[in-house]
mmCIF file of C-alpha atoms in Angstrom:
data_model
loop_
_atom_site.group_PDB
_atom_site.id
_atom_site.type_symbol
_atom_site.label_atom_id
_atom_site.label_comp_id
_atom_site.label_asym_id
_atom_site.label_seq_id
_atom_site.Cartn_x
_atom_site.Cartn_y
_atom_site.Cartn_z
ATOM 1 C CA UNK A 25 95.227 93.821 105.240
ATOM 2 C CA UNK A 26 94.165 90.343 105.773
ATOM 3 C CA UNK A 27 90.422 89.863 108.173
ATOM 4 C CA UNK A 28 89.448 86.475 109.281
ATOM 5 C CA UNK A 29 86.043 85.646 110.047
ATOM 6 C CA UNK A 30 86.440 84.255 113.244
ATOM 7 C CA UNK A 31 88.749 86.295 116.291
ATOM 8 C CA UNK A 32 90.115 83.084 116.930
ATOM 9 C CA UNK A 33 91.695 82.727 113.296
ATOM 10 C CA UNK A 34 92.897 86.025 113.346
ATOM 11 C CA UNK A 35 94.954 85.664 116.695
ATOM 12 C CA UNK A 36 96.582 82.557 115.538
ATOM 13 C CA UNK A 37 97.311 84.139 112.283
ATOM 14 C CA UNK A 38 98.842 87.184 114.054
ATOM 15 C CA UNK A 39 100.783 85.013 116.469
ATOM 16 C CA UNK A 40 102.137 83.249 113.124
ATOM 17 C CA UNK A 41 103.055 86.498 111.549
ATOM 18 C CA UNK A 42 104.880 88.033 114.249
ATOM 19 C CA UNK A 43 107.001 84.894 114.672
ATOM 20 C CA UNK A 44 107.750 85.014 110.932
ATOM 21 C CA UNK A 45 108.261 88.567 111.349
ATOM 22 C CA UNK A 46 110.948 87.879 114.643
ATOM 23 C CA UNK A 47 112.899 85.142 113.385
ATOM 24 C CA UNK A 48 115.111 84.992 115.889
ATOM 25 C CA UNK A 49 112.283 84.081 118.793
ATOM 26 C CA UNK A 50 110.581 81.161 119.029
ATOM 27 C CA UNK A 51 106.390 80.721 120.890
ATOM 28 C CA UNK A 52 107.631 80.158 123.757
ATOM 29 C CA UNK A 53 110.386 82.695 124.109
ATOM 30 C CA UNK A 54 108.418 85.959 122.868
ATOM 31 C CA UNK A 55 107.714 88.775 124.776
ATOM 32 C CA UNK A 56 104.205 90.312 123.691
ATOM 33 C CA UNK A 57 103.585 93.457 125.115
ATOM 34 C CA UNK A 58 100.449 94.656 122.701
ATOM 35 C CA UNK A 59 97.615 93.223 121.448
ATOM 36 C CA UNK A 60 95.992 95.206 118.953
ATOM 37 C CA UNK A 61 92.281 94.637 117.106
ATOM 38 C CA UNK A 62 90.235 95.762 114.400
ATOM 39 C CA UNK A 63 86.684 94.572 113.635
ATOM 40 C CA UNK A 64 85.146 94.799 110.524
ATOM 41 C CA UNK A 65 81.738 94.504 109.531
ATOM 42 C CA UNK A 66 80.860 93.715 105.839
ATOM 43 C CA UNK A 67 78.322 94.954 103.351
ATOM 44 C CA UNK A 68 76.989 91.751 103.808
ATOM 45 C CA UNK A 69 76.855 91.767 107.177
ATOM 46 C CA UNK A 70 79.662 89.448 107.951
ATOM 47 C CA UNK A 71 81.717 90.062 110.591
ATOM 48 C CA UNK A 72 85.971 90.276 110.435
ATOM 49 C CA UNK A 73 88.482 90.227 112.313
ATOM 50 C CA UNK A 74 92.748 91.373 112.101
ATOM 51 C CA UNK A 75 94.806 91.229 115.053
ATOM 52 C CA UNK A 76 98.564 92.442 115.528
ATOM 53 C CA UNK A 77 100.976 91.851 117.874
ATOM 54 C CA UNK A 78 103.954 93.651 119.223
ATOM 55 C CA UNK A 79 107.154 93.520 121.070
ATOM 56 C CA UNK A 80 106.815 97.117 122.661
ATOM 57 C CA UNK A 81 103.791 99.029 123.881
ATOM 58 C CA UNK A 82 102.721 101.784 121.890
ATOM 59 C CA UNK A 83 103.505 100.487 118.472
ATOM 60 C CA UNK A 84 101.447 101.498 115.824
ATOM 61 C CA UNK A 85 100.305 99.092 113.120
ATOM 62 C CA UNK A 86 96.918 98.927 111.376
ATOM 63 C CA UNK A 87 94.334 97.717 114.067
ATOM 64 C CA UNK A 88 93.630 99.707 117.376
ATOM 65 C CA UNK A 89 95.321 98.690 120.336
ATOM 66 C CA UNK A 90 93.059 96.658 123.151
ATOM 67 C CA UNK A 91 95.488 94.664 125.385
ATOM 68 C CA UNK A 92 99.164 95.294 126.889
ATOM 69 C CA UNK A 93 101.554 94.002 128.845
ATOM 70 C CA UNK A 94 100.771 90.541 130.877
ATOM 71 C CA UNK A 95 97.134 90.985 129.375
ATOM 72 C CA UNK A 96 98.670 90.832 125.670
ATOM 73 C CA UNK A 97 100.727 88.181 126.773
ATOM 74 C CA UNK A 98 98.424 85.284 127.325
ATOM 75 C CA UNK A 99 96.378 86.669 124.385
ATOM 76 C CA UNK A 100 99.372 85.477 122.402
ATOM 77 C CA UNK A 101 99.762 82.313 124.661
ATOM 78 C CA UNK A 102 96.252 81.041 123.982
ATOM 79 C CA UNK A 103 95.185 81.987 127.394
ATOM 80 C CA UNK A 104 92.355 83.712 126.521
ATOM 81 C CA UNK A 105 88.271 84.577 126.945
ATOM 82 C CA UNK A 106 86.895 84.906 123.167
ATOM 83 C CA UNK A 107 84.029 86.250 125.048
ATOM 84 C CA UNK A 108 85.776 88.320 127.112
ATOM 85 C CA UNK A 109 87.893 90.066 124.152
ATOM 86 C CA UNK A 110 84.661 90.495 122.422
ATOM 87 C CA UNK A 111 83.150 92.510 125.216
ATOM 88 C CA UNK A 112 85.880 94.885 125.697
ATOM 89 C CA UNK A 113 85.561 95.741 121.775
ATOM 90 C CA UNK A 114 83.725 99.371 121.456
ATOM 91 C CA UNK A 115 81.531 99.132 119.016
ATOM 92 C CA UNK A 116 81.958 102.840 118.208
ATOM 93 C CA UNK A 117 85.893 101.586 116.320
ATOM 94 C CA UNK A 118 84.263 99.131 114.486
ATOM 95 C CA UNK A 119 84.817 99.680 110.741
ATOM 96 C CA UNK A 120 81.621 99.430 108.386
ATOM 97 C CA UNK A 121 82.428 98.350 104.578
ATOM 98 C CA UNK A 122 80.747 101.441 102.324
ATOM 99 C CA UNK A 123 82.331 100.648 99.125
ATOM 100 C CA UNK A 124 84.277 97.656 98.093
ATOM 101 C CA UNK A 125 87.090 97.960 100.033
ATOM 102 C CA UNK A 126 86.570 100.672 101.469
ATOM 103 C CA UNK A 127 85.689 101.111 105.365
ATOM 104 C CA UNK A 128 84.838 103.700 107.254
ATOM 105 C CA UNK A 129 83.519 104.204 111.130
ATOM 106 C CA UNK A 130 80.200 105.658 109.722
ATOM 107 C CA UNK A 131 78.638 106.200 106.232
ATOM 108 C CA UNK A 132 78.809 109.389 104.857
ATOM 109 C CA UNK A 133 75.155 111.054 105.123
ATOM 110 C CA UNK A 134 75.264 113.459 102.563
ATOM 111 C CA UNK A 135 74.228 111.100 99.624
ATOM 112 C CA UNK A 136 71.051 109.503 99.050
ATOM 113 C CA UNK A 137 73.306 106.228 99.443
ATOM 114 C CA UNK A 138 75.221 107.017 102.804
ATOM 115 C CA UNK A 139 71.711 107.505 104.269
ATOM 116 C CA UNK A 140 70.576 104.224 103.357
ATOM 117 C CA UNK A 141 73.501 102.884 104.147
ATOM 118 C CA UNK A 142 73.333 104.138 107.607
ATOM 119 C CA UNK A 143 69.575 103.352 108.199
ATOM 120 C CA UNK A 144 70.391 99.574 107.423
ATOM 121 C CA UNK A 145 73.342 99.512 109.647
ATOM 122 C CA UNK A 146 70.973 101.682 112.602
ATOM 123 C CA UNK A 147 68.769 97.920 111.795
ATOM 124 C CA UNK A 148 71.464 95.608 112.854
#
């Protein structure tokens, strides 16, 4: 798993892997029909991003799917909103670091630490 701090970085390094992953198509020539996103937000409160793309709808990889179709497509063109991405994100799928590592939707409450955990993340 490889997050980028900026959802900028992470597109153009998914657009580079699935071209190195689909030798055989060039930028110009691929067919993108899912955009997929994770965010990630750090015990030290920075924020990540991974991105995947995909030839057919309804693949599964490791970040949840946000765009398909014509909408994925100029995602992987660079005809896109940051903004506007950033927006459609539900915060409820991002993914909170608890332990190095280790992420998880929410902390877990039943330890002294998972409730402070989850107070300080209630203060961002």
């Amino acid at each position: 798993m490889t997050m980028y701090a900026t959802l900028e970085e992470a597109i153009d390094a998914a657009r580079e892997e699935f071209l190195a992953d689909n030798p055989g198509i060039d930028a110009e020539d691929a067919n993108v029909q899912q955009f997929n996103a994770q965010k990630y937000v750090l015990q030290d409160g920075d924020i990540m991003w991974q991105v995947e793309f995909f030839v057919d709808e309804g693949e599964e990889g490791e970040c949840l799917p946000m765009l398909s179709g014509e909408a994925a497509q100029s995602v992987f063109d660079g005809d896109y909103d940051e903004i506007e991405i950033r927006q459609e994100w539900q915060e409820e799928n991002t993914l909170h670091e608890w332990d190095e590592g280790e992420f998880q939707l929410e902390p877990p409450l039943d330890t002294e630490e998972g409730r402070a955990a989850a107070d300080e993340w209630d203060e961002r």
